[in-house]
């Protein structure tokens, strides 16, 4: 998809700039408000492709962030935030530490909740510093963008879209409390659409359906609680009352990283575009990795990564894992920056970073040990590599369940598992035919698509820029209140009509009956009196 | 999309056959069970394209039919039916006659209902003769098809798919009584999804929502009534109890001729693929039409057709129309096989057949007078030609409403309108800027798509053939009953839990209260007795 020039990187860069400048005649201006973290990786693939198509891309990001770096294919506009790099990294480390701590369930829940609240406050402060950065906002006003491209998990970009009166395109895996489905007005029946954190599948027993409905109700409270500060911030900044649901309901197109070889089928709306697997393009391995891969011999290799956030784990867990790796004949590539476990076997290569998708695409890849992040599971499916899943937090438990319920992987609890559990799981996914067959089937379904998700995403961003939105995809449900949407007023009216009709009919019958009865009675009485 | 060879038609045909034979190695076998009438036209475009891609196509059709003729790109398997060509054409003529008759509403309704019932009986008899044609069914069994491609309006093809245990792909505009949405398990809220025959838009007043809900309820009865004979036929043929809704719920993919530049946004399911506008490919005009079009001068021309079924209308109506045409400076191409109206103006050319889409694609096309069939309105939109709509029956009133509500056309009642009404409508859509602007806007939205609907349709038929269906797109809702789907059992359970908890709490409180009160009372009594 990307253009490739057979020349030096310098000439390549110059040519790309010239090409971009030339095509800016037809190009449009896109403002990108990404969310920090791994979410940005696949979003960036879309912005890169848009840049190659001649559009001007401006990325707005906090000065202090984890992954949003200056790039060749976009202009970066940074703004100051009230925390340091060390503080931000400290937050992440503290979060990971809490995840790995063995504590009673309730205590663990409270700790994780506190950490999430801290992270949420960090995001809120970042958003507030963006909105009240007068110089930056003036620049955004003057630049006359055609659209905003954003991750709606943090609704900051939509507040700006609203302020600048320009349309927006959302790019997301989903909003945990279901705010996305509320904002799209998409039906989402709890009877067969599993809620996040439940680890339910789409086929639920009665107790699972009870749990699912309870989680749906909890979602309402959670959404309200999590997004209330943004409601306040947006209302203050836009100087009118607006809720986050209403804000997000103005999104023109929702590019959702979902797809039904992995996710369970559920209702969609016309402005939802499914682009699951957008992150699966792979390139050739570097010489270093190619050499290591070739050295793995007939047994092939296993890839192990816990995602961009977790590259260190407590020694106790690391030792269990290292021991398990020693029991399998495959070479293991383990992305790990912590202290080397003393029992590390020879077949295990610790690397600070690994080209995960490129390794998985290699025919010698035998298994993928992953935390079950949405990018990871799509890379596993795209490349048809069976998985051992060690979910840590967020939607990872549910992603793991999706793979496991399809028979394409085994889920383990990284904190409680023993080295034998991991060794057994690896042996199963590598040697039992069913895992490979199932992942092959899922992969074939997933890859058999009429258009690549990246092209689809690019098309819809361009569509929104060209047509100044996509109002023809906005359902009229947005103009109805809850009672109207569910036709409760109409049902009440029709019931009233039926009842009134029945009442009048009954009264008429009674009236007629009494008239006849009264006559009869009178006749009987008079005849009686006559005989008397 | 189709291959084009710069050679004589004979060599072209031979080459195509060779190409097809060569590619049969990778090709698969598709059984096509079309529905007679204009529905077949766009379905045929898909089968032609599939043939070009190397698949073997077998079309099963009744010996006596309106439009399904033998073709170069498929094998035709005909079966005898218990009526003659004259009887079939007589049915159509009688139906058209009833539509044009001026009668009181109720009488007209009864007449149309009778005619529809006759047509429905004809389809049923055709289906029965297909299913009980032992020779043909044996041939179908032996041929080992990969999938059935069908119009589910008449569910005959699905009975065969069920009998042969092969997957099916549906191709349709919609089933009038909403059976499609029932069978797909797709939410279809009557509060903003207008029902057919209501001429409601997606924005409804309270009375319109009442009407819409009543039509939804009527749909249930209508579906049951219209498809009960097929339930009986299918159950007898398959030798097990099965309803038509259940039959259709087994369809793997539903290719729906809908699209949201025209239709109102509403929920979808993952196995619904929208392919509205599939029929818009156009070619160059023949020399005869090119000459007539060029002769139309600066004023351009108007295209008038009432669809494949209606080429004659009563003289009274024809005269009104002819008179109106005399008042406009445009040339009018009128598809008409009846007696020439005596007042026909010079600018009006009567033709027995016209290349509707190719004419509309010409830049001199100024307006399109149409009955509002789904093919016609898409051709109008694709080519951005404003419309005058004269709906006759079926979904035509609703199609007309969609165009009119978008300000891209004017609707007239062909039976009641005067020549002035038509003349005014034509002048409006041709000369008032807004109609052209609106149709241009709709056309731009409609044509701006990431993949052509024909390619999309071909992809999904091939997908179902390759993967033996698409079970991963089938929602788990199919395995729930009505109560479970709406979580009514879960709600009842949770309510019961709440009530029992409240009851026990109340009892406990009462118990405690009594205990305290009793003690106090005893203490008071005993102290009283002491004092006494």
Short mmCIF file of N, CA and C in Angstrom, two decimals, chain B residues 327-404:
data_model
loop_
_atom_site.label_atom_id
_atom_site.label_comp_id
_atom_site.label_asym_id
_atom_site.label_seq_id
_atom_site.Cartn_x
_atom_site.Cartn_y
_atom_site.Cartn_z
N UNK B 327 -46.31 20.17 -23.59
CA UNK B 327 -46.07 21.52 -23.01
C UNK B 327 -44.60 21.76 -22.67
N UNK B 328 -43.75 20.74 -22.79
CA UNK B 328 -42.34 20.95 -22.40
C UNK B 328 -41.43 20.92 -23.64
N UNK B 329 -40.33 21.67 -23.57
CA UNK B 329 -39.47 21.76 -24.76
C UNK B 329 -38.56 20.54 -24.94
N UNK B 330 -38.50 19.67 -23.95
CA UNK B 330 -37.63 18.50 -24.05
C UNK B 330 -38.23 17.43 -24.96
N UNK B 331 -37.35 16.61 -25.55
CA UNK B 331 -37.81 15.40 -26.23
C UNK B 331 -38.15 14.38 -25.16
N UNK B 332 -39.22 13.60 -25.39
CA UNK B 332 -39.58 12.58 -24.39
C UNK B 332 -39.49 11.19 -25.03
N UNK B 333 -38.74 10.30 -24.40
CA UNK B 333 -38.71 8.89 -24.82
C UNK B 333 -39.66 8.12 -23.90
N UNK B 334 -40.72 7.61 -24.48
CA UNK B 334 -41.77 6.95 -23.68
C UNK B 334 -41.84 5.48 -24.08
N UNK B 335 -41.54 4.64 -23.13
CA UNK B 335 -41.68 3.20 -23.40
C UNK B 335 -43.16 2.85 -23.34
N UNK B 336 -43.73 2.52 -24.53
CA UNK B 336 -45.19 2.37 -24.61
C UNK B 336 -45.53 1.44 -25.78
N UNK B 337 -46.34 0.42 -25.49
CA UNK B 337 -46.70 -0.51 -26.57
C UNK B 337 -48.19 -0.44 -26.90
N UNK B 338 -48.91 0.48 -26.23
CA UNK B 338 -50.36 0.57 -26.47
C UNK B 338 -50.68 1.40 -27.71
N UNK B 339 -51.97 1.67 -27.86
CA UNK B 339 -52.44 2.47 -29.01
C UNK B 339 -51.94 3.91 -28.86
N UNK B 340 -51.46 4.50 -29.94
CA UNK B 340 -50.90 5.86 -29.87
C UNK B 340 -51.98 6.87 -29.49
N UNK B 341 -51.75 7.68 -28.45
CA UNK B 341 -52.77 8.69 -28.09
C UNK B 341 -52.91 9.71 -29.23
N UNK B 342 -54.12 10.11 -29.54
CA UNK B 342 -54.32 11.01 -30.69
C UNK B 342 -53.66 12.38 -30.49
N UNK B 343 -53.47 12.79 -29.24
CA UNK B 343 -52.90 14.12 -28.97
C UNK B 343 -51.39 14.09 -28.76
N UNK B 344 -50.74 13.04 -29.23
CA UNK B 344 -49.29 12.92 -29.01
C UNK B 344 -48.54 14.06 -29.72
N UNK B 345 -47.71 14.75 -28.96
CA UNK B 345 -46.97 15.88 -29.55
C UNK B 345 -45.74 15.36 -30.30
N UNK B 346 -45.17 16.26 -31.11
CA UNK B 346 -44.03 15.86 -31.95
C UNK B 346 -42.79 15.51 -31.13
N UNK B 347 -42.67 16.14 -29.93
CA UNK B 347 -41.46 15.92 -29.13
C UNK B 347 -41.46 14.57 -28.42
N UNK B 348 -42.55 13.81 -28.56
CA UNK B 348 -42.67 12.56 -27.81
C UNK B 348 -42.45 11.35 -28.73
N UNK B 349 -41.45 10.56 -28.39
CA UNK B 349 -41.14 9.37 -29.19
C UNK B 349 -41.60 8.13 -28.43
N UNK B 350 -42.54 7.40 -29.03
CA UNK B 350 -42.98 6.15 -28.40
C UNK B 350 -42.02 5.04 -28.84
N UNK B 351 -41.52 4.29 -27.87
CA UNK B 351 -40.62 3.17 -28.21
C UNK B 351 -41.08 1.93 -27.45
N UNK B 352 -40.92 0.77 -28.12
CA UNK B 352 -41.38 -0.47 -27.49
C UNK B 352 -40.46 -0.89 -26.35
N UNK B 353 -39.23 -0.45 -26.45
CA UNK B 353 -38.24 -0.77 -25.42
C UNK B 353 -37.22 0.35 -25.42
N UNK B 354 -36.69 0.68 -24.28
CA UNK B 354 -35.62 1.70 -24.26
C UNK B 354 -34.50 1.31 -23.31
N UNK B 355 -33.25 1.67 -23.68
CA UNK B 355 -32.11 1.35 -22.80
C UNK B 355 -32.07 2.38 -21.66
N UNK B 356 -32.95 2.14 -20.68
CA UNK B 356 -33.23 3.13 -19.63
C UNK B 356 -31.97 3.70 -18.97
N UNK B 357 -31.12 2.79 -18.49
CA UNK B 357 -29.95 3.24 -17.73
C UNK B 357 -28.94 3.96 -18.63
N UNK B 358 -28.81 3.47 -19.87
CA UNK B 358 -27.85 4.10 -20.80
C UNK B 358 -28.34 5.50 -21.18
N UNK B 359 -29.65 5.64 -21.32
CA UNK B 359 -30.21 6.97 -21.63
C UNK B 359 -30.01 7.92 -20.44
N UNK B 360 -30.29 7.41 -19.23
CA UNK B 360 -30.16 8.27 -18.04
C UNK B 360 -28.71 8.70 -17.82
N UNK B 361 -27.78 7.87 -18.30
CA UNK B 361 -26.36 8.20 -18.12
C UNK B 361 -25.90 9.29 -19.09
N UNK B 362 -26.75 9.61 -20.08
CA UNK B 362 -26.37 10.64 -21.07
C UNK B 362 -26.48 12.03 -20.44
N UNK B 363 -25.50 12.89 -20.71
CA UNK B 363 -25.56 14.22 -20.07
C UNK B 363 -26.78 15.06 -20.44
N UNK B 364 -27.47 14.71 -21.53
CA UNK B 364 -28.65 15.49 -21.92
C UNK B 364 -29.94 15.05 -21.22
N UNK B 365 -29.83 13.98 -20.39
CA UNK B 365 -31.04 13.52 -19.67
C UNK B 365 -31.42 14.58 -18.64
N UNK B 366 -32.66 15.07 -18.73
CA UNK B 366 -33.09 16.16 -17.85
C UNK B 366 -34.01 15.68 -16.73
N UNK B 367 -34.82 14.67 -17.02
CA UNK B 367 -35.73 14.15 -15.99
C UNK B 367 -36.07 12.70 -16.31
N UNK B 368 -36.50 11.98 -15.28
CA UNK B 368 -36.82 10.57 -15.42
C UNK B 368 -38.20 10.36 -14.80
N UNK B 369 -39.14 9.96 -15.65
CA UNK B 369 -40.48 9.67 -15.12
C UNK B 369 -40.54 8.16 -14.91
N UNK B 370 -40.75 7.76 -13.67
CA UNK B 370 -40.66 6.34 -13.33
C UNK B 370 -41.77 5.92 -12.38
N UNK B 371 -42.06 4.63 -12.39
CA UNK B 371 -43.06 4.09 -11.46
C UNK B 371 -42.44 3.91 -10.06
N UNK B 372 -41.12 4.13 -9.95
CA UNK B 372 -40.48 4.05 -8.63
C UNK B 372 -40.09 2.63 -8.24
N UNK B 373 -39.87 1.77 -9.21
CA UNK B 373 -39.33 0.44 -8.90
C UNK B 373 -37.92 0.61 -8.34
N UNK B 374 -37.45 -0.37 -7.58
CA UNK B 374 -36.15 -0.18 -6.90
C UNK B 374 -35.00 -0.08 -7.91
N UNK B 375 -35.10 -0.80 -9.04
CA UNK B 375 -34.03 -0.67 -10.04
C UNK B 375 -34.03 0.75 -10.61
N UNK B 376 -35.21 1.23 -10.94
CA UNK B 376 -35.35 2.55 -11.56
C UNK B 376 -34.80 3.66 -10.68
N UNK B 377 -35.20 3.67 -9.40
CA UNK B 377 -34.75 4.79 -8.56
C UNK B 377 -33.23 4.77 -8.39
N UNK B 378 -32.63 3.57 -8.34
CA UNK B 378 -31.16 3.52 -8.24
C UNK B 378 -30.52 4.05 -9.53
N UNK B 379 -31.15 3.75 -10.67
CA UNK B 379 -30.60 4.26 -11.93
C UNK B 379 -30.71 5.78 -11.98
N UNK B 380 -31.81 6.29 -11.46
CA UNK B 380 -31.98 7.75 -11.39
C UNK B 380 -30.92 8.38 -10.52
N UNK B 381 -30.68 7.77 -9.35
CA UNK B 381 -29.69 8.30 -8.40
C UNK B 381 -28.27 8.18 -8.97
N UNK B 382 -27.94 6.99 -9.49
CA UNK B 382 -26.59 6.78 -10.02
C UNK B 382 -26.25 7.85 -11.05
N UNK B 383 -27.23 8.15 -11.91
CA UNK B 383 -26.98 9.08 -13.01
C UNK B 383 -27.38 10.52 -12.68
N UNK B 384 -27.80 10.74 -11.43
CA UNK B 384 -28.15 12.09 -10.96
C UNK B 384 -29.18 12.76 -11.85
N UNK B 385 -30.26 12.05 -12.14
CA UNK B 385 -31.36 12.63 -12.93
C UNK B 385 -32.58 12.81 -12.01
N UNK B 386 -33.07 14.05 -11.86
CA UNK B 386 -34.23 14.26 -10.99
C UNK B 386 -35.45 13.48 -11.52
N UNK B 387 -36.34 13.10 -10.61
CA UNK B 387 -37.41 12.17 -11.00
C UNK B 387 -38.82 12.71 -10.79
N UNK B 388 -39.73 12.27 -11.67
CA UNK B 388 -41.16 12.40 -11.41
C UNK B 388 -41.64 10.97 -11.19
N UNK B 389 -42.22 10.74 -10.02
CA UNK B 389 -42.53 9.36 -9.64
C UNK B 389 -44.02 9.08 -9.72
N UNK B 390 -44.38 8.00 -10.39
CA UNK B 390 -45.79 7.61 -10.50
C UNK B 390 -45.94 6.18 -9.99
N UNK B 391 -45.86 6.00 -8.66
CA UNK B 391 -45.89 4.65 -8.11
C UNK B 391 -47.21 3.93 -8.38
N UNK B 392 -47.13 2.63 -8.64
CA UNK B 392 -48.32 1.86 -8.99
C UNK B 392 -48.71 0.86 -7.89
N UNK B 393 -47.73 0.10 -7.40
CA UNK B 393 -48.05 -0.93 -6.38
C UNK B 393 -46.75 -1.34 -5.66
N UNK B 394 -46.91 -2.26 -4.69
CA UNK B 394 -45.74 -2.81 -3.97
C UNK B 394 -44.98 -1.74 -3.22
N UNK B 395 -43.65 -1.83 -3.29
CA UNK B 395 -42.81 -0.89 -2.54
C UNK B 395 -42.62 0.44 -3.27
N UNK B 396 -43.31 0.59 -4.41
CA UNK B 396 -43.06 1.78 -5.24
C UNK B 396 -43.45 3.08 -4.53
N UNK B 397 -44.56 3.04 -3.77
CA UNK B 397 -44.99 4.25 -3.03
C UNK B 397 -43.88 4.65 -2.05
N UNK B 398 -43.30 3.66 -1.38
CA UNK B 398 -42.27 3.94 -0.38
C UNK B 398 -40.97 4.41 -1.03
N UNK B 399 -40.63 3.80 -2.16
CA UNK B 399 -39.44 4.25 -2.90
C UNK B 399 -39.62 5.71 -3.32
N UNK B 400 -40.82 6.02 -3.81
CA UNK B 400 -41.11 7.39 -4.26
C UNK B 400 -40.96 8.36 -3.10
N UNK B 401 -41.46 7.93 -1.92
CA UNK B 401 -41.39 8.79 -0.74
C UNK B 401 -39.92 9.10 -0.39
N UNK B 402 -39.07 8.09 -0.53
CA UNK B 402 -37.65 8.27 -0.22
C UNK B 402 -37.02 9.35 -1.10
N UNK B 403 -37.37 9.32 -2.39
CA UNK B 403 -36.81 10.32 -3.31
C UNK B 403 -37.41 11.69 -3.03
N UNK B 404 -38.73 11.70 -2.85
CA UNK B 404 -39.42 12.98 -2.62
C UNK B 404 -38.96 13.63 -1.33
#
